[in-house]
mmCIF file of C-alpha atoms (C1' of nucleotides) in Angstrom:
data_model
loop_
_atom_site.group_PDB
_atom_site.id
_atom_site.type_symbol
_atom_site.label_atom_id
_atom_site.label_comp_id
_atom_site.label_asym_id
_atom_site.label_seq_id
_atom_site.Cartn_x
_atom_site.Cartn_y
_atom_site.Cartn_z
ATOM 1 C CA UNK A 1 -9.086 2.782 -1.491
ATOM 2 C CA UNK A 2 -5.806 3.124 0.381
ATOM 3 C CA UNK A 3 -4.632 6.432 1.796
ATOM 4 C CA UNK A 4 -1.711 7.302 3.514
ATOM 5 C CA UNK A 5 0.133 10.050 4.660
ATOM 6 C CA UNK A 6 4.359 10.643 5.336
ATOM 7 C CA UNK A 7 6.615 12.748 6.810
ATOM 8 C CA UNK A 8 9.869 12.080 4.505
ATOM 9 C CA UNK A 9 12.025 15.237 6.511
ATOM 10 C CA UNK A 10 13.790 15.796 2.736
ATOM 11 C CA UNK A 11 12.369 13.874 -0.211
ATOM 12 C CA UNK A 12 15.562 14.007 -1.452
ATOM 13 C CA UNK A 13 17.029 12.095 0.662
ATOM 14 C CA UNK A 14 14.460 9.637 1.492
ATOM 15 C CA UNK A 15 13.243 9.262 -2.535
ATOM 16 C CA UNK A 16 14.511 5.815 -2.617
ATOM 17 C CA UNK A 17 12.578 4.742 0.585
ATOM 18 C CA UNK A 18 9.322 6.586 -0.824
ATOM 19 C CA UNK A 19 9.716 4.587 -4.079
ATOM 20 C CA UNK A 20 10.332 0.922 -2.277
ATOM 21 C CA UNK A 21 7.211 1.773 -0.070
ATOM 22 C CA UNK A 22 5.137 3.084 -2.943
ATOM 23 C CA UNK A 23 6.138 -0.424 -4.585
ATOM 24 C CA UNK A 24 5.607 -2.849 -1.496
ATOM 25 C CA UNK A 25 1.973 -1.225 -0.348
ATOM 26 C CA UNK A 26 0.984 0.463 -3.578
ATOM 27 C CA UNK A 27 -1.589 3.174 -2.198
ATOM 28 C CA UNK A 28 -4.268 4.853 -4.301
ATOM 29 C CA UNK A 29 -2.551 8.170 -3.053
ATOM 30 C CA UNK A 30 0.587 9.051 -0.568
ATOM 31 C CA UNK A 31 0.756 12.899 0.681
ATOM 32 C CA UNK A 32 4.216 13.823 1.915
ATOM 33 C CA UNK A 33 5.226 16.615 4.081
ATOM 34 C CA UNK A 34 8.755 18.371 4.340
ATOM 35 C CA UNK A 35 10.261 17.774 0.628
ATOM 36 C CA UNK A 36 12.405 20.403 1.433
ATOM 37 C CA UNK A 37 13.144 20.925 -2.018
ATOM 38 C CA UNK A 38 11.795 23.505 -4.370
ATOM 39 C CA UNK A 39 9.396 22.706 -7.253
ATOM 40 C CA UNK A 40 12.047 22.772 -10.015
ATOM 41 C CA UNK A 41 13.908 19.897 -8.040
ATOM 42 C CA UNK A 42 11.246 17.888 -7.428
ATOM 43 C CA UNK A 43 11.567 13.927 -8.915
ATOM 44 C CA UNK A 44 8.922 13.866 -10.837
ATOM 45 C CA UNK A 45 10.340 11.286 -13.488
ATOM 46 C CA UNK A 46 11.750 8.618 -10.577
ATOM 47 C CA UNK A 47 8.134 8.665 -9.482
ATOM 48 C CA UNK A 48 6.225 8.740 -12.588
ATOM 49 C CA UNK A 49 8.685 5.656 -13.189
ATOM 50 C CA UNK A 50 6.992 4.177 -10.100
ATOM 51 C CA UNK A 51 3.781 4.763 -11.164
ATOM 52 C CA UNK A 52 3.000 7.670 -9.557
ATOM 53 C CA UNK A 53 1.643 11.000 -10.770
ATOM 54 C CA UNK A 54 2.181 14.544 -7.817
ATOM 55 C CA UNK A 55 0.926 17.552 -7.169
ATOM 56 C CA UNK A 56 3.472 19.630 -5.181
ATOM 57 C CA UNK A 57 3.770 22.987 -3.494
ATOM 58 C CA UNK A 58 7.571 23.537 -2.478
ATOM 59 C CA UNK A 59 9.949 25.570 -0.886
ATOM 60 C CA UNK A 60 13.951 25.967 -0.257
ATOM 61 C CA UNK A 61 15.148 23.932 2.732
ATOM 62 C CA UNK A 62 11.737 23.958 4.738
ATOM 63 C CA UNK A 63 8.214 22.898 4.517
ATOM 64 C CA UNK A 64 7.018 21.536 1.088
ATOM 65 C CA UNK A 65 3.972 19.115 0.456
ATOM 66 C CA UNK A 66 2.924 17.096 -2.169
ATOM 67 C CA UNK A 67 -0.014 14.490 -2.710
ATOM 68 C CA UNK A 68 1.143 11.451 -4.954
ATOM 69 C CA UNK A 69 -1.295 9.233 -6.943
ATOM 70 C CA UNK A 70 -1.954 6.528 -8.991
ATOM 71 C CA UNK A 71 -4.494 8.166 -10.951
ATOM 72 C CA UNK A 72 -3.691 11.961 -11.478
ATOM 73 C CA UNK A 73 -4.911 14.512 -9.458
ATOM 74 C CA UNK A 74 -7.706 16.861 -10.110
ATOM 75 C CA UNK A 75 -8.852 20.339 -9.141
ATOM 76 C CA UNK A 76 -5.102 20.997 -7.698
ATOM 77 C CA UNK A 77 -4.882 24.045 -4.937
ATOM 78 C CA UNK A 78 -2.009 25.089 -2.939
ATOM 79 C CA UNK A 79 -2.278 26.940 0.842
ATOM 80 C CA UNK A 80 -5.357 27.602 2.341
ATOM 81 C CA UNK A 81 -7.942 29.906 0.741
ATOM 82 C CA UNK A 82 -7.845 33.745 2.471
ATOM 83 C CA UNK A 83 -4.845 33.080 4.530
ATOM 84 C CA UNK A 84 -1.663 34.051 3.050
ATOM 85 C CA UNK A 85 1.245 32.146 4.013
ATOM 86 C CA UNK A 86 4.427 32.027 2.283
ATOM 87 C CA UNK A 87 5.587 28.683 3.472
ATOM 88 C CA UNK A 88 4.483 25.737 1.530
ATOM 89 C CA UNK A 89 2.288 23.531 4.321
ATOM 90 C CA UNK A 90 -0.844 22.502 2.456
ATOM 91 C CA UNK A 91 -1.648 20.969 -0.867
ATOM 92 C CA UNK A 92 -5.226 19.595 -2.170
ATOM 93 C CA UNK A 93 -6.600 17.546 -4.697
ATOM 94 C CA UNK A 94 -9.381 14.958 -6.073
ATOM 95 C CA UNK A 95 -7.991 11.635 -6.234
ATOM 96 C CA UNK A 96 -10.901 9.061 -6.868
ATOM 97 C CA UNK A 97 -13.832 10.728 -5.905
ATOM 98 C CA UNK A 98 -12.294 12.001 -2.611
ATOM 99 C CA UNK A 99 -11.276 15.293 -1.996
ATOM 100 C CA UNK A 100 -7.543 15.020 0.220
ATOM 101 C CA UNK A 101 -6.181 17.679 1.964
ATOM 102 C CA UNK A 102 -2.273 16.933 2.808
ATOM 103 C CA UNK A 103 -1.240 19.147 5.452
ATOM 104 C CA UNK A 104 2.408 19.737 7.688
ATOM 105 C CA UNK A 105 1.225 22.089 10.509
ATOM 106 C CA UNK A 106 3.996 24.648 12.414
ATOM 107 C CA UNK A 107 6.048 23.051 14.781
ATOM 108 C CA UNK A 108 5.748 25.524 17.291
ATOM 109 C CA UNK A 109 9.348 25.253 18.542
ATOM 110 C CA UNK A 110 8.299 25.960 22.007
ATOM 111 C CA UNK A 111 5.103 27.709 23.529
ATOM 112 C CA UNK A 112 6.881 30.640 24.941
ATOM 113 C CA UNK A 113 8.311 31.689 20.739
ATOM 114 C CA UNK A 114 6.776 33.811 18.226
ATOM 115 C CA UNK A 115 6.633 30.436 15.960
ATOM 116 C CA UNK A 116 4.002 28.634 18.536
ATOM 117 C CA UNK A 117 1.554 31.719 18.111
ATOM 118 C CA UNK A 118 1.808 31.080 14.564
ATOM 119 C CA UNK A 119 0.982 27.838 15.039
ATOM 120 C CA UNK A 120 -2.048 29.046 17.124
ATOM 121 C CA UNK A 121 -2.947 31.532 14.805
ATOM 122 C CA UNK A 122 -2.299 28.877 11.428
ATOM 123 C CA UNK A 123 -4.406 26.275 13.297
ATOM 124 C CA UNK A 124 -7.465 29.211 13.538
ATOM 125 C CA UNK A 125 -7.392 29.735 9.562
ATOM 126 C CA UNK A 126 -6.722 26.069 8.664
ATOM 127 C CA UNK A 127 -9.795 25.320 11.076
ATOM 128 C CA UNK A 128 -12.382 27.980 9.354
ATOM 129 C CA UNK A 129 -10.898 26.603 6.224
ATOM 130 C CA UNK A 130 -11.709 23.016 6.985
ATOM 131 C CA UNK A 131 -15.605 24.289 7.861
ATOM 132 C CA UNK A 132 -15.817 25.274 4.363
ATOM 133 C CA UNK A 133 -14.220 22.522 2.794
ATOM 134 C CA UNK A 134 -16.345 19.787 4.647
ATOM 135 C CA UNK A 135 -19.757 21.812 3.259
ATOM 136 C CA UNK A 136 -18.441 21.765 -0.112
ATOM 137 C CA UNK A 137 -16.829 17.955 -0.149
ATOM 138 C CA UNK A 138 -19.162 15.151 0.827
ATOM 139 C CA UNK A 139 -15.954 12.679 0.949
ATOM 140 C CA UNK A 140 -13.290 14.556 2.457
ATOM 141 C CA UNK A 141 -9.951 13.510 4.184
ATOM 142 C CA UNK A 142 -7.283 15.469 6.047
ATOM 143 C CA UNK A 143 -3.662 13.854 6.233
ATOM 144 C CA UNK A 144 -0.419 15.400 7.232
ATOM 145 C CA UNK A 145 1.949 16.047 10.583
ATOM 146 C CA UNK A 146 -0.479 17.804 12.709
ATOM 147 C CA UNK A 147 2.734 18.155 15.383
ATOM 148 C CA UNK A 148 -0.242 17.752 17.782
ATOM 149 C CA UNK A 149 -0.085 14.547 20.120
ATOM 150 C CA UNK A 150 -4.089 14.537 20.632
ATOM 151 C CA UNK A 151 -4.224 12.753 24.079
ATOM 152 C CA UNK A 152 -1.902 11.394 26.670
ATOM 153 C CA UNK A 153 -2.044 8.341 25.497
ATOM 154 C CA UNK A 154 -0.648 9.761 22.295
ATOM 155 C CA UNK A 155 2.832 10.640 24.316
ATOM 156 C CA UNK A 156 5.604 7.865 25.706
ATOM 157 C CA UNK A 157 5.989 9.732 28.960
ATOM 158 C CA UNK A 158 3.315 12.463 29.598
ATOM 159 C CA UNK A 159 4.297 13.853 32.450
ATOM 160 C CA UNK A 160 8.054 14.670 31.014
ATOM 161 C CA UNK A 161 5.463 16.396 28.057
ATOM 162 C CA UNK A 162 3.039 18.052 30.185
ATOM 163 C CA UNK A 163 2.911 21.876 28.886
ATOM 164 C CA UNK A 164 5.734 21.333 26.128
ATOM 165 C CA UNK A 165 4.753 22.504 22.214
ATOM 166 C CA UNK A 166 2.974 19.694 20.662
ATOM 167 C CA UNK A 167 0.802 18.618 23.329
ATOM 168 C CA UNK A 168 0.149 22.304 24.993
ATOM 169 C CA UNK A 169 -3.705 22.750 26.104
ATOM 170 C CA UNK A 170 -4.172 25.392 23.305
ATOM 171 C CA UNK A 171 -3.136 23.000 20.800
ATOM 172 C CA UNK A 172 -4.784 20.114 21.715
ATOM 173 C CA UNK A 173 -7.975 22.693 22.211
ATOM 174 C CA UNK A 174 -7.000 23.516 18.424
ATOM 175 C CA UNK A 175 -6.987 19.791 17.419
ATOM 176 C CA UNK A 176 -10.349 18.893 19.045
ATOM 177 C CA UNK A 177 -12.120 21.990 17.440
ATOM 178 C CA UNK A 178 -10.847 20.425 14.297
ATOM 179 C CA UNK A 179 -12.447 17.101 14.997
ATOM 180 C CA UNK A 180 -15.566 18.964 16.631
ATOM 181 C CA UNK A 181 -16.045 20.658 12.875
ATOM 182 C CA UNK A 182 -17.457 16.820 11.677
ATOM 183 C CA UNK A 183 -13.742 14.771 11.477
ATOM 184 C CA UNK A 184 -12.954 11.278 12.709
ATOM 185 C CA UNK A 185 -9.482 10.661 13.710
ATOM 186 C CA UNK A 186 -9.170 7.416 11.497
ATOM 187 C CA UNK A 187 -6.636 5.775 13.900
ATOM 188 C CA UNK A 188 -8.636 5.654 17.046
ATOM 189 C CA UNK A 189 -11.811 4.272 15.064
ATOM 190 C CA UNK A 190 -10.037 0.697 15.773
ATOM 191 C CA UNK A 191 -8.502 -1.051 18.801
ATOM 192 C CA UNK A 192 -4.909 -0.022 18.680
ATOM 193 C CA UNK A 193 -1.753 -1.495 21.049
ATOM 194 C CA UNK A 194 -0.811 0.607 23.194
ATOM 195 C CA UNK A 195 1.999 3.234 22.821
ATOM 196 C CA UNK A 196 1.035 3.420 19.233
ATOM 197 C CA UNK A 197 3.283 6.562 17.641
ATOM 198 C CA UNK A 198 4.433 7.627 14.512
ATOM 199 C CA UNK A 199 7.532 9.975 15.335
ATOM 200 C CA UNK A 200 10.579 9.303 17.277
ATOM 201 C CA UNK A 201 13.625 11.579 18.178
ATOM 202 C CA UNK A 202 16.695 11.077 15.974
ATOM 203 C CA UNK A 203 18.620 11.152 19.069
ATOM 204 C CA UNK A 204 19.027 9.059 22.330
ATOM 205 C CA UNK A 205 17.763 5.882 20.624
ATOM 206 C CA UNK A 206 14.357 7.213 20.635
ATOM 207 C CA UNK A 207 12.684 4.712 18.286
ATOM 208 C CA UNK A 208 14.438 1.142 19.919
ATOM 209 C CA UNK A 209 13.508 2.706 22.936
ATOM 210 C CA UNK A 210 9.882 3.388 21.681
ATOM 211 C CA UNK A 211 10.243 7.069 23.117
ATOM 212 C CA UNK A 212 7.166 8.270 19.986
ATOM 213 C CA UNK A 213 4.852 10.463 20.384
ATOM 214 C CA UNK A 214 1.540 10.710 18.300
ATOM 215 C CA UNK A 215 1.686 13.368 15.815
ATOM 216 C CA UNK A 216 0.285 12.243 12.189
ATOM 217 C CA UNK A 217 -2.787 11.857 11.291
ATOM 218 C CA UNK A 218 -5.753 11.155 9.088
ATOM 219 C CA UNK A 219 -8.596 12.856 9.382
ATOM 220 C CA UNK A 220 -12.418 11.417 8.150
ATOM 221 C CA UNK A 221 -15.478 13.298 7.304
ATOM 222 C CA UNK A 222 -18.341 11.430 8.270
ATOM 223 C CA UNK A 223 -19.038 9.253 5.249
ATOM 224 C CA UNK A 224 -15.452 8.384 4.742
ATOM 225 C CA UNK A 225 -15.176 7.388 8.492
ATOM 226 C CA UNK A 226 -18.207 5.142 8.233
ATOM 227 C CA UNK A 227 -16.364 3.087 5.659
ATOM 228 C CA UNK A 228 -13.175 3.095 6.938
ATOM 229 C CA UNK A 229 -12.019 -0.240 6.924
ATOM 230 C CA UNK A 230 -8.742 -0.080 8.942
ATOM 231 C CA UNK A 231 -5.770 2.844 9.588
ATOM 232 C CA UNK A 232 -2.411 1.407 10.523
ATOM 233 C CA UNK A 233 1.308 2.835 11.164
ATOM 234 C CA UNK A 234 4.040 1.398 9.313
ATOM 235 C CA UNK A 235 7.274 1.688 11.832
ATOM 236 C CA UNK A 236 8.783 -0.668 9.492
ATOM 237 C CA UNK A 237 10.575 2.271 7.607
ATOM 238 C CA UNK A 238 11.576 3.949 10.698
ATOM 239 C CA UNK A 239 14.355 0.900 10.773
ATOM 240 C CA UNK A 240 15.301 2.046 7.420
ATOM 241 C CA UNK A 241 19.643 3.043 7.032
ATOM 242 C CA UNK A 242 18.617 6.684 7.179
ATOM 243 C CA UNK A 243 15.069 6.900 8.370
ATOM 244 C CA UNK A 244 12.572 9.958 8.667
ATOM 245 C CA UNK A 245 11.924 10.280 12.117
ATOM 246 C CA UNK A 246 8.430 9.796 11.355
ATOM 247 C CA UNK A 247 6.475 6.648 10.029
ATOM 248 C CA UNK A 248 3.513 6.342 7.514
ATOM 249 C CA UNK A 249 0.266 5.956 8.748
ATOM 250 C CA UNK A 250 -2.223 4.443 6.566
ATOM 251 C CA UNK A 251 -5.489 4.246 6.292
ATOM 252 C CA UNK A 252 -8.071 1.849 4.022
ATOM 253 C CA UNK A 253 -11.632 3.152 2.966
ATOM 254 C CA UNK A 254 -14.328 0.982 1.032
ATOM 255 C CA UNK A 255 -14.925 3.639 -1.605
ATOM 256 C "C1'" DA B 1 23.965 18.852 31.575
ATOM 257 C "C1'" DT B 2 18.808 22.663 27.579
ATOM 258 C "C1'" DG B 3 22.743 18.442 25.178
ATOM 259 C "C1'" DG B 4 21.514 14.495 22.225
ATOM 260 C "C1'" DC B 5 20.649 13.464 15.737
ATOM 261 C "C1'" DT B 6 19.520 14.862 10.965
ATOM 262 C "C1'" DT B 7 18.989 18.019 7.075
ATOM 263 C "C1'" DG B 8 20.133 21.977 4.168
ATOM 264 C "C1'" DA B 9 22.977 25.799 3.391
ATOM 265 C "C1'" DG B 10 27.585 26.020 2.034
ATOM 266 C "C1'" DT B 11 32.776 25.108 3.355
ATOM 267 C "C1'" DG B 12 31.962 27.941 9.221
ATOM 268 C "C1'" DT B 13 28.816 26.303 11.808
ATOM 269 C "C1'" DC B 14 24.179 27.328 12.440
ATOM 270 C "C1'" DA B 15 18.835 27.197 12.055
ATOM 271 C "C1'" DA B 16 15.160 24.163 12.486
ATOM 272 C "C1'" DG B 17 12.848 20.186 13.481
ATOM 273 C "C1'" DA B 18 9.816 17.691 17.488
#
DNA sequence: ATGGCTTGAGTGTCAAGA
C-alpha cells in the first residue's frame, strides 16, 4: 500500500500538478491540506476522471483537507471528536483496511500571537484525540503539515530557527507527546540524506538554495510501522512552473 | 532592512502562510 500526504497551498491552482502526480506514482490514497476552496468548488469530476474518489472538509480561502483514494473511502468524519473548531484542518477515513487521519495543524504565526496558543491548545485536543483513535484502530496512520520541524536536524539553519513558531520547545514538546502516545515518524524509520525537508520559502530562492525545513509528516501506529517498507519526499514537484511550497512525502506499507 | 513570494478576496491592497 502506498500513502502519501500533500500540502497543495490552493487545490485550485495546483489541480493539474495533483492529477500528473496522482498519474506518475498512483498511490492507494493522497490526503491534501489547504484546498482553500469550499466544498461546492471542489473538482470532484477532474479527479474521479483520474481515478480517484475524495472525502473533503472545506472552507473559503483557508484551511481545507481532503483524503483521495483509489478505492472509496469509508466511515468518513470531519474535525476532531469533542473539540469544536470551525476551520476545516482534519479529515478521516478507511481506505483498505487502514484507518488515515489527514491533518494541516495551525501555523502559529509567531509564538508571541493569539494564533500560536491555538496551536498549543489544538495540538492538546488533537493529541487526546489521537489516544482514542489508536485504542480503537489497530492500523492507524496520521498524515498532514504538522508545521512542526521535530528536531534540528529537521531545520536548514537552526540556530537562525532557535525559538521561532514551528520549532518552539512547546511545540516540539507537543510533537513528541504525539509520538510518545504509540506513533512512528515513518521518515526517520530509514537512513535519510541529510537536510532532508519538505517545505521551502516562496521567497529568496529558498528551494535552489535548499533553505527547507521539516514540517510534513506521516505518522505509524505500531503495526503499520513494523511493515513499513520505505517513506520518501518527492521535491520533484517543488520544480514545478508554480509549485506548492511544500513537497509530498510518501510512504509504502506491506499491507 | 521584519522585507522577500504566493494565494484569495476583489479591483485597493491586505491577511495569511511558514
Amino acid at each position: 500500500m502506498r500513502i502519501a500526504t500533500w500540502n497543495v497551498n490552493s487545490l485550485k491552482v495546483r489541480l493539474p500538478q495533483v492529477v500528473a502526480w496522482l498519474d506518475k506514482h498512483r498511490p492507494d490514497a493522497l490526503c491534501l491540506q489547504e484546498l482553500k476552496l469550499e466544498d461546492a468548488s471542489f473538482p470532484r469530476a477532474e479527479l474521479q476522471a483520474a481515478g480517484y474518489s475524495a472525502a473533503f472538509s472545506g472552507q473559503k480561502t483557508y484551511n481545507g483537507v481532503a483524503i483521495l483514494s483509489r478505492e472509496p473511502a469509508a466511515n468518513v468524519v470531519s474535525g476532531i471528536a469533542g473539540f469544536d473548531d470551525p476551520q476545516r484542518r482534519v479529515i478521516s477515513a478507511d481506505v483498505g483496511g487502514v484507518r488515515l487521519i489527514c491533518a494541516y495543524v495551525p501555523n502559529g504565526q509567531s509564538v508571541d500571537s493569539e494564533k500560536y496558543q491555538y496551536k498549543l491548545n489544538w495540538l492538546a485536543a488533537f493529541s487526546a484525540w489521537l489516544a482514542q483513535e489508536l485504542a480503537a484502530h489497530h492500523r492507524l496512520a496520521v498524515l498532514g503539515d504538522y508545521n512542526i520541524a521535530p528536531e534540528d536536524r529537521d531545520v536548514h539553519d537552526p540556530k537562525a530557527w532557535e525559538g521561532q513558531v514551528l520549532v518552539s520547545p512547546p511545540e516540539r514538546d507537543a510533537f513528541r507527546r504525539l509520538i510518545e502516545l504509540g506513533f512512528r515518524d515513518s521518515f526517520r524509520l530509514f537512513e535519510q540524506r541529510e537536510k532532508s525537508f519538505t517545505w521551502w520559502d516562496y521567497r529568496m530562492n529558498g528551494f535552489k538554495r535548499n533553505l527547507g525545513l521539516r514540517i510534513d509528516h506521516i505518522l505509524l501506529g505500531a503495526s503499520l510501522a513494523a511493515n513499513c517498507a520505505s517513506c520518501s519526499i518527492d521535491v520533484e514537484p517543488r520544480g514545478n512552473e508554480r509549485p506548492s511550497d511544500h513537497a509530498p512525502v510518501v510512504a509504502e506499507i506491506a499491507v
